[in-house]
Amino acid sequence: MNQRLVNKVNTLAVNVYKALGTVLLSIILIGLVSYLGVQTFFFVSRGWLTPTVVSPTDPEILQLNAQLAQQAASRDKLLADKRDLEGRLEQAERLLGSEQDFQERFRVALGSERESRARALRRLATLRQEYQEAAGEITESNRAYAGMARTRTEALYNAKLLEREERLTANHQLAQMAQTNLSLAEGSAELQTKLEALKRELAGLEASLAGKAEGLTTQVLLLEREYTRSVLEVARAKSEQAHLKDSLRSLDEAVGRYDALLATIRSSPWLEAIEKDLTVGFVPYENLESAPAGTPLYRCALRLLWCREVGVVGHPLQGEVTVKHPVRQSMLRGVMVELQLQDERWAREELLHLGRPPLFL
């Protein structure tokens, strides 16, 4: 009796074990077939896309916003440097114009001064000649009159025909005439000194205008020092002007590169989707021909079975994106497209089919 019960129990256990094995094997076979079916579908199908819910907190959005802020700050710094360089360039150009104007006016003034000195020299030479002739005549006349007057006065005094006071008065007049002769000589010497000074000044001005070192005076040298300082300032301003223009060209090129980079970042489909509040989906390049605007979208309960239409494809967004394959570990390159879904919850699906259900179910 006991043996019979044991045999029944063993038989039941074996049957249960066989049933469990069959069920497990069936589950494994179904899973394997499903896996192979899904892999085969993705290997041959070009009619699917991956919907994406874009959020401001997505890592891609945060990274793009950080890059946008960093590049914009760098561009603003370059623009500030550019404004500073433009201010320095304007100052250098003003200094250059001022110094060049000073040099031009200096040469004109130096020429005018030379002409003025030449005219003064001619007038002084004429005056000196006339003065010397008149002084010679006056001196000769005074000398002749003094000699005659002195002889006559002494003769009259000795003959007791003149009083002592009259004699002293006559001698005083003769002394005044001698003083007059001396003043005439001093005037002639002073005119000669002025004439020689004017000659030196004229020679110095002519030497400066001709660029010669011989004949320069200290006064002209001091003037030339100011002119030389102006020449050095002009050379420095021209050098700085050329340097600043090169720097500005480099800054303009750098700002242009930043503008292009910022335009590229701003045109990213991720940012465009956030700014326009769009529901988007990722379409690999190999599936792009199957996703023109207006293509129906289907959602399947088991990825491939029991499908229903949930919306249509909208217009594609500019720019390339890279997304992980929905079932594989590889990365796919493609574009984002707008999705017009009947219900926003379908945007959370892992996969939507393009055009028709994959198995017509």
mmCIF file of C-alpha atoms in Angstrom, residues 25-229:
data_model
loop_
_atom_site.group_PDB
_atom_site.id
_atom_site.type_symbol
_atom_site.label_atom_id
_atom_site.label_comp_id
_atom_site.label_asym_id
_atom_site.label_seq_id
_atom_site.Cartn_x
_atom_site.Cartn_y
_atom_site.Cartn_z
ATOM 1 C CA LEU A 25 11.152 25.739 -22.664
ATOM 2 C CA SER A 26 8.145 27.319 -24.336
ATOM 3 C CA ILE A 27 8.832 30.617 -22.568
ATOM 4 C CA ILE A 28 12.480 30.493 -23.626
ATOM 5 C CA LEU A 29 11.520 29.653 -27.184
ATOM 6 C CA ILE A 30 8.944 32.458 -27.250
ATOM 7 C CA GLY A 31 11.496 34.907 -25.819
ATOM 8 C CA LEU A 32 14.139 33.772 -28.305
ATOM 9 C CA VAL A 33 11.720 34.024 -31.199
ATOM 10 C CA SER A 34 10.618 37.472 -29.994
ATOM 11 C CA TYR A 35 14.209 38.624 -29.618
ATOM 12 C CA LEU A 36 15.168 37.293 -33.031
ATOM 13 C CA GLY A 37 12.004 38.759 -34.506
ATOM 14 C CA VAL A 38 12.727 42.194 -33.021
ATOM 15 C CA GLN A 39 16.350 42.040 -34.138
ATOM 16 C CA THR A 40 15.305 40.945 -37.595
ATOM 17 C CA PHE A 41 12.710 43.712 -37.742
ATOM 18 C CA PHE A 42 15.240 46.407 -36.864
ATOM 19 C CA PHE A 43 17.728 44.861 -39.275
ATOM 20 C CA VAL A 44 15.411 45.042 -42.285
ATOM 21 C CA SER A 45 12.867 47.731 -41.355
ATOM 22 C CA ARG A 46 13.261 51.388 -42.350
ATOM 23 C CA GLY A 47 9.859 52.501 -41.070
ATOM 24 C CA TRP A 48 10.264 53.509 -37.433
ATOM 25 C CA LEU A 49 11.268 56.464 -35.265
ATOM 26 C CA THR A 50 11.936 57.112 -31.597
ATOM 27 C CA PRO A 51 9.729 59.756 -29.931
ATOM 28 C CA THR A 52 11.522 62.036 -27.500
ATOM 29 C CA VAL A 53 10.195 64.107 -24.644
ATOM 30 C CA VAL A 54 12.437 67.171 -24.512
ATOM 31 C CA SER A 55 12.794 68.784 -21.075
ATOM 32 C CA PRO A 56 14.855 71.803 -19.924
ATOM 33 C CA THR A 57 16.544 69.488 -17.427
ATOM 34 C CA ASP A 58 17.700 66.968 -20.034
ATOM 35 C CA PRO A 59 21.499 66.482 -19.981
ATOM 36 C CA GLU A 60 21.726 67.487 -23.654
ATOM 37 C CA ILE A 61 19.784 70.702 -23.008
ATOM 38 C CA LEU A 62 21.823 71.556 -19.911
ATOM 39 C CA GLN A 63 25.072 70.938 -21.772
ATOM 40 C CA LEU A 64 23.951 73.018 -24.759
ATOM 41 C CA ASN A 65 22.801 75.872 -22.496
ATOM 42 C CA ALA A 66 26.135 75.778 -20.658
ATOM 43 C CA GLN A 67 28.027 75.873 -23.960
ATOM 44 C CA LEU A 68 25.791 78.686 -25.199
ATOM 45 C CA ALA A 69 26.382 80.759 -22.057
ATOM 46 C CA GLN A 70 30.142 80.116 -22.113
ATOM 47 C CA GLN A 71 30.559 80.977 -25.792
ATOM 48 C CA ALA A 72 28.321 84.050 -25.457
ATOM 49 C CA ALA A 73 30.418 85.276 -22.511
ATOM 50 C CA SER A 74 33.616 84.726 -24.509
ATOM 51 C CA ARG A 75 32.116 86.609 -27.448
ATOM 52 C CA ASP A 76 31.056 89.505 -25.184
ATOM 53 C CA LYS A 77 34.599 89.683 -23.795
ATOM 54 C CA LEU A 78 35.977 89.879 -27.332
ATOM 55 C CA LEU A 79 33.523 92.667 -28.143
ATOM 56 C CA ALA A 80 34.638 94.563 -25.024
ATOM 57 C CA ASP A 81 38.275 94.130 -26.102
ATOM 58 C CA LYS A 82 37.309 95.314 -29.566
ATOM 59 C CA ARG A 83 35.691 98.477 -28.186
ATOM 60 C CA ASP A 84 38.815 99.152 -26.127
ATOM 61 C CA LEU A 85 41.033 98.691 -29.182
ATOM 62 C CA GLU A 86 38.773 100.940 -31.251
ATOM 63 C CA GLY A 87 39.099 103.657 -28.590
ATOM 64 C CA ARG A 88 42.884 103.305 -28.598
ATOM 65 C CA LEU A 89 42.903 103.374 -32.398
ATOM 66 C CA GLU A 90 40.862 106.587 -32.459
ATOM 67 C CA GLN A 91 43.251 108.156 -29.953
ATOM 68 C CA ALA A 92 46.272 107.075 -32.018
ATOM 69 C CA GLU A 93 44.691 108.497 -35.178
ATOM 70 C CA ARG A 94 43.922 111.789 -33.429
ATOM 71 C CA LEU A 95 47.503 111.980 -32.154
ATOM 72 C CA LEU A 96 48.820 111.128 -35.620
ATOM 73 C CA GLY A 97 46.717 113.837 -37.270
ATOM 74 C CA SER A 98 47.685 116.397 -34.634
ATOM 75 C CA GLU A 99 51.407 115.698 -34.914
ATOM 76 C CA GLN A 100 51.363 115.661 -38.718
ATOM 77 C CA ASP A 101 49.517 118.981 -38.681
ATOM 78 C CA PHE A 102 52.109 120.342 -36.239
ATOM 79 C CA GLN A 103 54.966 119.223 -38.500
ATOM 80 C CA GLU A 104 53.398 120.807 -41.556
ATOM 81 C CA ARG A 105 52.751 124.066 -39.719
ATOM 82 C CA PHE A 106 56.233 123.934 -38.188
ATOM 83 C CA ARG A 107 57.855 123.830 -41.631
ATOM 84 C CA VAL A 108 55.616 126.653 -42.839
ATOM 85 C CA ALA A 109 56.353 128.714 -39.724
ATOM 86 C CA LEU A 110 60.072 128.034 -40.088
ATOM 87 C CA GLY A 111 59.960 129.242 -43.698
ATOM 88 C CA SER A 112 57.979 132.327 -42.700
ATOM 89 C CA GLU A 113 60.440 133.030 -39.901
ATOM 90 C CA ARG A 114 63.312 132.716 -42.356
ATOM 91 C CA GLU A 115 61.670 135.201 -44.742
ATOM 92 C CA SER A 116 61.008 137.560 -41.836
ATOM 93 C CA ARG A 117 64.636 137.335 -40.705
ATOM 94 C CA ALA A 118 65.852 137.877 -44.265
ATOM 95 C CA ARG A 119 63.736 141.034 -44.638
ATOM 96 C CA ALA A 120 64.866 142.302 -41.235
ATOM 97 C CA LEU A 121 68.466 141.610 -42.211
ATOM 98 C CA ARG A 122 68.106 143.571 -45.422
ATOM 99 C CA ARG A 123 66.499 146.506 -43.633
ATOM 100 C CA LEU A 124 69.122 146.455 -40.887
ATOM 101 C CA ALA A 125 71.944 146.267 -43.428
ATOM 102 C CA THR A 126 70.511 149.279 -45.261
ATOM 103 C CA LEU A 127 70.034 151.135 -41.965
ATOM 104 C CA ARG A 128 73.567 150.311 -40.872
ATOM 105 C CA GLN A 129 74.961 151.559 -44.168
ATOM 106 C CA GLU A 130 73.032 154.818 -43.882
ATOM 107 C CA TYR A 131 73.936 155.118 -40.201
ATOM 108 C CA GLN A 132 77.624 154.623 -40.926
ATOM 109 C CA GLU A 133 77.576 157.224 -43.673
ATOM 110 C CA ALA A 134 75.753 159.750 -41.520
ATOM 111 C CA ALA A 135 77.925 158.950 -38.506
ATOM 112 C CA GLY A 136 81.058 159.388 -40.590
ATOM 113 C CA GLU A 137 79.938 162.753 -41.815
ATOM 114 C CA ILE A 138 78.886 163.875 -38.339
ATOM 115 C CA THR A 139 82.112 162.681 -36.797
ATOM 116 C CA GLU A 140 84.243 164.314 -39.460
ATOM 117 C CA SER A 141 82.310 167.563 -39.133
ATOM 118 C CA ASN A 142 82.578 167.470 -35.322
ATOM 119 C CA ARG A 143 86.273 166.731 -35.491
ATOM 120 C CA ALA A 144 86.922 169.635 -37.884
ATOM 121 C CA TYR A 145 84.748 172.020 -35.876
ATOM 122 C CA ALA A 146 86.258 170.907 -32.583
ATOM 123 C CA GLY A 147 89.803 171.482 -33.795
ATOM 124 C CA MET A 148 89.000 174.918 -35.137
ATOM 125 C CA ALA A 149 86.942 175.912 -32.078
ATOM 126 C CA ARG A 150 89.569 174.709 -29.637
ATOM 127 C CA THR A 151 92.344 176.697 -31.446
ATOM 128 C CA ARG A 152 90.201 179.832 -31.701
ATOM 129 C CA THR A 153 89.102 179.587 -28.059
ATOM 130 C CA GLU A 154 92.629 179.217 -26.806
ATOM 131 C CA ALA A 155 93.825 182.111 -28.948
ATOM 132 C CA LEU A 156 91.067 184.390 -27.716
ATOM 133 C CA TYR A 157 91.606 183.324 -24.133
ATOM 134 C CA ASN A 158 95.321 183.930 -24.372
ATOM 135 C CA ALA A 159 94.634 187.367 -25.915
ATOM 136 C CA LYS A 160 92.395 188.119 -22.934
ATOM 137 C CA LEU A 161 89.433 188.439 -25.238
ATOM 138 C CA LEU A 162 87.474 185.602 -23.491
ATOM 139 C CA GLU A 163 86.594 185.179 -19.894
ATOM 140 C CA ARG A 164 87.378 181.966 -18.088
ATOM 141 C CA GLU A 165 83.686 181.058 -17.914
ATOM 142 C CA GLU A 166 83.256 181.456 -21.649
ATOM 143 C CA ARG A 167 86.323 179.309 -22.177
ATOM 144 C CA LEU A 168 84.848 176.532 -19.952
ATOM 145 C CA THR A 169 81.545 176.747 -21.792
ATOM 146 C CA ALA A 170 83.326 176.317 -25.126
ATOM 147 C CA ASN A 171 85.308 173.331 -23.794
ATOM 148 C CA HIS A 172 82.062 171.799 -22.445
ATOM 149 C CA GLN A 173 80.486 172.055 -25.872
ATOM 150 C CA LEU A 174 83.544 170.402 -27.384
ATOM 151 C CA ALA A 175 83.242 167.571 -24.798
ATOM 152 C CA GLN A 176 79.586 167.087 -25.741
ATOM 153 C CA MET A 177 80.600 166.830 -29.372
ATOM 154 C CA ALA A 178 83.149 164.154 -28.403
ATOM 155 C CA GLN A 179 80.392 162.317 -26.477
ATOM 156 C CA THR A 180 78.219 162.503 -29.561
ATOM 157 C CA ASN A 181 80.992 160.925 -31.622
ATOM 158 C CA LEU A 182 81.327 158.165 -29.028
ATOM 159 C CA SER A 183 77.544 157.520 -29.055
ATOM 160 C CA LEU A 184 77.636 157.295 -32.832
ATOM 161 C CA ALA A 185 80.425 154.725 -32.584
ATOM 162 C CA GLU A 186 78.474 152.735 -29.995
ATOM 163 C CA GLY A 187 75.360 152.863 -32.180
ATOM 164 C CA SER A 188 77.352 151.597 -35.117
ATOM 165 C CA ALA A 189 78.755 148.742 -33.018
ATOM 166 C CA GLU A 190 75.265 147.860 -31.755
ATOM 167 C CA LEU A 191 73.894 147.782 -35.267
ATOM 168 C CA GLN A 192 76.793 145.557 -36.327
ATOM 169 C CA THR A 193 76.052 143.184 -33.428
ATOM 170 C CA LYS A 194 72.369 142.979 -34.374
ATOM 171 C CA LEU A 195 73.314 142.463 -37.995
ATOM 172 C CA GLU A 196 75.602 139.570 -37.143
ATOM 173 C CA ALA A 197 72.951 138.044 -34.831
ATOM 174 C CA LEU A 198 70.367 138.216 -37.601
ATOM 175 C CA LYS A 199 72.843 136.634 -40.000
ATOM 176 C CA ARG A 200 73.409 133.763 -37.569
ATOM 177 C CA GLU A 201 69.664 133.293 -37.019
ATOM 178 C CA LEU A 202 69.040 133.376 -40.772
ATOM 179 C CA ALA A 203 71.861 130.902 -41.384
ATOM 180 C CA GLY A 204 70.457 128.611 -38.651
ATOM 181 C CA LEU A 205 66.962 128.699 -40.151
ATOM 182 C CA GLU A 206 68.304 128.002 -43.634
ATOM 183 C CA ALA A 207 70.408 125.115 -42.305
ATOM 184 C CA SER A 208 67.356 123.657 -40.529
ATOM 185 C CA LEU A 209 65.202 123.941 -43.652
ATOM 186 C CA ALA A 210 67.972 122.331 -45.720
ATOM 187 C CA GLY A 211 68.511 119.567 -43.144
ATOM 188 C CA LYS A 212 72.142 120.509 -42.498
ATOM 189 C CA ALA A 213 73.961 120.453 -39.176
ATOM 190 C CA GLU A 214 76.367 123.302 -39.950
ATOM 191 C CA GLY A 215 75.258 126.798 -39.023
ATOM 192 C CA LEU A 216 72.543 125.738 -36.570
ATOM 193 C CA THR A 217 71.956 127.954 -33.563
ATOM 194 C CA THR A 218 70.920 126.895 -30.080
ATOM 195 C CA GLN A 219 67.489 128.442 -30.559
ATOM 196 C CA VAL A 220 66.932 126.527 -33.800
ATOM 197 C CA LEU A 221 68.200 123.349 -32.137
ATOM 198 C CA LEU A 222 65.596 123.745 -29.412
ATOM 199 C CA LEU A 223 62.928 124.167 -32.074
ATOM 200 C CA GLU A 224 64.201 121.125 -33.932
ATOM 201 C CA ARG A 225 64.040 119.096 -30.729
ATOM 202 C CA GLU A 226 60.298 119.720 -30.568
ATOM 203 C CA TYR A 227 60.031 118.768 -34.236
ATOM 204 C CA THR A 228 62.031 115.587 -33.614
ATOM 205 C CA ARG A 229 59.732 114.686 -30.722
#
